Amino acid sequence: MNEDKKSEIQGVELVGVSAVTPHNRALYEAGKNLLVESITTSRDFCKFMISMSTGAIPIYLALIKFVLPDKYTLTFNQSALVVIPAFLFLIASIVFTFGYFPQSGYFSLDIIEEIERERKKTLEMRAKVTWIGFSLFLIGTIISICNIVGILRI
């Protein structure tokens, strides 16, 4: 077969076939890593944020205890506002836990479309869970900073 000649094999049109360059080989390897590691990276992020969210609860409560004057009693409204960040951190850690769980699905290794469908499904689910969990964590952090600054004014 002539390399310069266009040919059609099983619906694929070949145009100008050439040897694989080191640059192209590196790009192929980078693309392969993106495909393979994308699921692992999102799962590792969820695992990290579970620790971060659960660790934020005692740190936040310790900071509240540290900045409150001795023998100071919070009103009911102040108490409710003070515990909101701790609950947000807890809920965020639960959401990240859902992102950390392995995806359950059924596919055949012989059918590439099924593998790609499950991969996309997993990535989309983890993206949603990650954004929800990170938003809750961020809101909890902002409220906790406001609470601590507000208590320092007391």
C-alpha positions as YAML, in Angstrom:
chain: A
units: angstrom
residues:
- id: 1
  name: MET
  ca: [0.00, 0.00, 0.00]
- id: 2
  name: ASN
  ca: [1.35, 3.44, -0.96]
- id: 3
  name: GLU
  ca: [1.77, 5.67, 2.15]
- id: 4
  name: ASP
  ca: [0.92, 8.87, 0.25]
- id: 5
  name: LYS
  ca: [-2.22, 7.42, -1.23]
- id: 6
  name: LYS
  ca: [-5.48, 7.83, 0.68]
- id: 7
  name: SER
  ca: [-7.14, 4.54, 1.47]
- id: 8
  name: GLU
  ca: [-10.19, 3.50, 3.39]
- id: 9
  name: ILE
  ca: [-10.04, 0.48, 5.72]
- id: 10
  name: GLN
  ca: [-13.17, -0.44, 7.66]
- id: 11
  name: GLY
  ca: [-14.48, 3.14, 7.61]
- id: 12
  name: VAL
  ca: [-11.15, 4.69, 8.69]
- id: 13
  name: GLU
  ca: [-9.47, 7.04, 6.26]
- id: 14
  name: LEU
  ca: [-5.66, 6.96, 6.35]
- id: 15
  name: VAL
  ca: [-3.83, 10.06, 5.23]
- id: 16
  name: GLY
  ca: [-0.03, 10.40, 5.19]
- id: 17
  name: VAL
  ca: [1.18, 7.60, 7.46]
- id: 18
  name: SER
  ca: [4.58, 8.25, 9.06]
- id: 19
  name: ALA
  ca: [6.78, 6.90, 11.82]
- id: 20
  name: VAL
  ca: [5.94, 7.78, 15.42]
- id: 21
  name: THR
  ca: [8.19, 10.59, 16.60]
- id: 22
  name: PRO
  ca: [9.47, 10.83, 20.20]
- id: 23
  name: HIS
  ca: [7.28, 13.89, 20.65]
- id: 24
  name: ASN
  ca: [4.17, 12.01, 19.48]
- id: 25
  name: ARG
  ca: [5.10, 9.03, 21.65]
- id: 26
  name: ALA
  ca: [5.31, 11.37, 24.68]
- id: 27
  name: LEU
  ca: [1.93, 12.89, 23.80]
- id: 28
  name: TYR
  ca: [0.38, 9.43, 23.50]
- id: 29
  name: GLU
  ca: [1.83, 8.47, 26.88]
- id: 30
  name: ALA
  ca: [0.53, 11.70, 28.45]
- id: 31
  name: GLY
  ca: [-2.92, 11.00, 27.02]
- id: 32
  name: LYS
  ca: [-2.81, 7.46, 28.35]
- id: 33
  name: ASN
  ca: [-1.87, 8.74, 31.82]
- id: 34
  name: LEU
  ca: [-4.72, 11.27, 31.73]
- id: 35
  name: LEU
  ca: [-7.20, 8.52, 30.93]
- id: 36
  name: VAL
  ca: [-5.88, 6.03, 33.48]
- id: 37
  name: GLU
  ca: [-5.06, 8.38, 36.36]
- id: 38
  name: SER
  ca: [-8.13, 10.63, 36.17]
- id: 39
  name: ILE
  ca: [-10.22, 8.25, 38.25]
- id: 40
  name: THR
  ca: [-7.43, 7.63, 40.78]
- id: 41
  name: THR
  ca: [-6.73, 11.35, 41.17]
- id: 42
  name: SER
  ca: [-10.34, 12.23, 41.95]
- id: 43
  name: ARG
  ca: [-10.57, 9.34, 44.41]
- id: 44
  name: ASP
  ca: [-7.36, 10.42, 46.15]
- id: 45
  name: PHE
  ca: [-8.69, 13.98, 46.41]
- id: 46
  name: CYS
  ca: [-11.86, 12.71, 48.09]
- id: 47
  name: LYS
  ca: [-9.73, 10.65, 50.50]
- id: 48
  name: PHE
  ca: [-7.64, 13.72, 51.36]
- id: 49
  name: MET
  ca: [-10.72, 15.89, 51.87]
- id: 50
  name: ILE
  ca: [-12.33, 13.31, 54.19]
- id: 51
  name: SER
  ca: [-9.35, 13.76, 56.51]
- id: 52
  name: MET
  ca: [-9.34, 17.51, 56.04]
- id: 53
  name: SER
  ca: [-13.06, 17.88, 56.77]
- id: 54
  name: THR
  ca: [-13.09, 15.64, 59.83]
- id: 55
  name: GLY
  ca: [-9.90, 17.26, 61.12]
- id: 56
  name: ALA
  ca: [-11.42, 20.71, 60.72]
- id: 57
  name: ILE
  ca: [-14.10, 19.95, 63.33]
- id: 58
  name: PRO
  ca: [-11.88, 19.63, 66.43]
- id: 59
  name: ILE
  ca: [-9.57, 22.40, 65.22]
- id: 60
  name: TYR
  ca: [-12.50, 24.77, 64.79]
- id: 61
  name: LEU
  ca: [-14.00, 23.89, 68.17]
- id: 62
  name: ALA
  ca: [-10.59, 24.31, 69.85]
- id: 63
  name: LEU
  ca: [-10.22, 27.75, 68.26]
- id: 64
  name: ILE
  ca: [-13.67, 28.73, 69.52]
- id: 65
  name: LYS
  ca: [-12.76, 27.58, 73.01]
- id: 66
  name: PHE
  ca: [-9.47, 29.45, 72.78]
- id: 67
  name: VAL
  ca: [-10.96, 32.80, 71.72]
- id: 68
  name: LEU
  ca: [-13.96, 32.74, 74.05]
- id: 69
  name: PRO
  ca: [-13.43, 34.56, 77.33]
- id: 70
  name: ASP
  ca: [-13.44, 32.42, 80.48]
- id: 71
  name: LYS
  ca: [-16.88, 31.79, 81.97]
- id: 72
  name: TYR
  ca: [-18.59, 33.31, 78.93]
- id: 73
  name: THR
  ca: [-21.96, 31.81, 78.08]
- id: 74
  name: LEU
  ca: [-23.23, 31.92, 74.52]
- id: 75
  name: THR
  ca: [-26.86, 32.73, 73.83]
- id: 76
  name: PHE
  ca: [-28.97, 30.18, 71.97]
- id: 77
  name: ASN
  ca: [-28.59, 32.05, 68.68]
- id: 78
  name: GLN
  ca: [-24.82, 32.37, 69.15]
- id: 79
  name: SER
  ca: [-24.57, 28.67, 69.98]
- id: 80
  name: ALA
  ca: [-26.53, 27.74, 66.88]
- id: 81
  name: LEU
  ca: [-24.28, 29.91, 64.73]
- id: 82
  name: VAL
  ca: [-21.13, 28.46, 66.31]
- id: 83
  name: VAL
  ca: [-22.06, 24.83, 65.58]
- id: 84
  name: ILE
  ca: [-23.05, 25.39, 61.92]
- id: 85
  name: PRO
  ca: [-19.45, 25.10, 60.61]
- id: 86
  name: ALA
  ca: [-18.87, 21.87, 62.53]
- id: 87
  name: PHE
  ca: [-22.00, 20.38, 60.95]
- id: 88
  name: LEU
  ca: [-20.95, 21.61, 57.50]
- id: 89
  name: PHE
  ca: [-17.52, 20.00, 57.95]
- id: 90
  name: LEU
  ca: [-19.22, 16.75, 59.01]
- id: 91
  name: ILE
  ca: [-21.61, 16.77, 56.06]
- id: 92
  name: ALA
  ca: [-18.73, 17.59, 53.70]
- id: 93
  name: SER
  ca: [-16.77, 14.59, 54.99]
- id: 94
  name: ILE
  ca: [-19.81, 12.35, 54.40]
- id: 95
  name: VAL
  ca: [-20.19, 13.69, 50.86]
- id: 96
  name: PHE
  ca: [-16.48, 13.10, 50.16]
- id: 97
  name: THR
  ca: [-16.92, 9.56, 51.51]
- id: 98
  name: PHE
  ca: [-19.49, 8.92, 48.77]
- id: 99
  name: GLY
  ca: [-16.91, 10.11, 46.26]
- id: 100
  name: TYR
  ca: [-14.28, 7.80, 47.71]
- id: 101
  name: PHE
  ca: [-16.43, 4.67, 47.47]
- id: 102
  name: PRO
  ca: [-15.60, 2.48, 44.47]
- id: 103
  name: GLN
  ca: [-17.99, 2.89, 41.57]
- id: 104
  name: SER
  ca: [-20.15, -0.15, 40.99]
- id: 105
  name: GLY
  ca: [-20.93, -0.94, 37.40]
- id: 106
  name: TYR
  ca: [-20.91, -3.74, 34.93]
- id: 107
  name: PHE
  ca: [-19.01, -3.70, 31.68]
- id: 108
  name: SER
  ca: [-17.15, -6.03, 29.41]
- id: 109
  name: LEU
  ca: [-13.43, -5.53, 28.86]
- id: 110
  name: ASP
  ca: [-14.03, -6.58, 25.26]
- id: 111
  name: ILE
  ca: [-16.36, -3.65, 24.53]
- id: 112
  name: ILE
  ca: [-14.50, -0.35, 24.59]
- id: 113
  name: GLU
  ca: [-17.69, 1.72, 24.53]
- id: 114
  name: GLU
  ca: [-18.85, 0.12, 27.79]
- id: 115
  name: ILE
  ca: [-15.51, 0.83, 29.48]
- id: 116
  name: GLU
  ca: [-15.60, 4.46, 28.33]
- id: 117
  name: ARG
  ca: [-19.25, 4.81, 29.44]
- id: 118
  name: GLU
  ca: [-18.44, 3.56, 32.96]
- id: 119
  name: ARG
  ca: [-15.31, 5.74, 33.13]
- id: 120
  name: LYS
  ca: [-17.30, 8.85, 32.18]
- id: 121
  name: LYS
  ca: [-20.08, 7.91, 34.60]
- id: 122
  name: THR
  ca: [-17.54, 7.56, 37.42]
- id: 123
  name: LEU
  ca: [-15.80, 10.83, 36.60]
- id: 124
  name: GLU
  ca: [-19.07, 12.76, 36.36]
- id: 125
  name: MET
  ca: [-20.32, 11.36, 39.68]
- id: 126
  name: ARG
  ca: [-17.03, 12.15, 41.42]
- id: 127
  name: ALA
  ca: [-16.97, 15.65, 39.92]
- id: 128
  name: LYS
  ca: [-20.44, 16.37, 41.33]
- id: 129
  name: VAL
  ca: [-19.59, 14.91, 44.72]
- id: 130
  name: THR
  ca: [-16.30, 16.79, 44.84]
- id: 131
  name: TRP
  ca: [-17.90, 20.14, 44.05]
- id: 132
  name: ILE
  ca: [-20.70, 19.62, 46.56]
- id: 133
  name: GLY
  ca: [-18.30, 18.50, 49.30]
- id: 134
  name: PHE
  ca: [-15.80, 21.26, 48.57]
- id: 135
  name: SER
  ca: [-18.57, 23.89, 48.53]
- id: 136
  name: LEU
  ca: [-19.81, 22.71, 51.93]
- id: 137
  name: PHE
  ca: [-16.25, 22.73, 53.26]
- id: 138
  name: LEU
  ca: [-15.63, 26.22, 51.90]
- id: 139
  name: ILE
  ca: [-18.90, 27.60, 53.31]
- id: 140
  name: GLY
  ca: [-18.07, 26.03, 56.68]
- id: 141
  name: THR
  ca: [-14.61, 27.60, 56.60]
- id: 142
  name: ILE
  ca: [-15.98, 31.06, 55.76]
- id: 143
  name: ILE
  ca: [-18.62, 30.87, 58.50]
- id: 144
  name: SER
  ca: [-16.04, 29.62, 61.02]
- id: 145
  name: ILE
  ca: [-13.73, 32.55, 60.21]
- id: 146
  name: CYS
  ca: [-16.65, 34.97, 60.61]
- id: 147
  name: ASN
  ca: [-17.58, 33.33, 63.92]
- id: 148
  name: ILE
  ca: [-14.06, 33.55, 65.30]
- id: 149
  name: VAL
  ca: [-13.68, 37.18, 64.22]
- id: 150
  name: GLY
  ca: [-17.09, 37.94, 65.72]
- id: 151
  name: ILE
  ca: [-16.16, 36.30, 69.01]
- id: 152
  name: LEU
  ca: [-12.90, 38.25, 69.13]
- id: 153
  name: ARG
  ca: [-14.97, 41.45, 69.13]
- id: 154
  name: ILE
  ca: [-16.79, 40.36, 72.30]
...
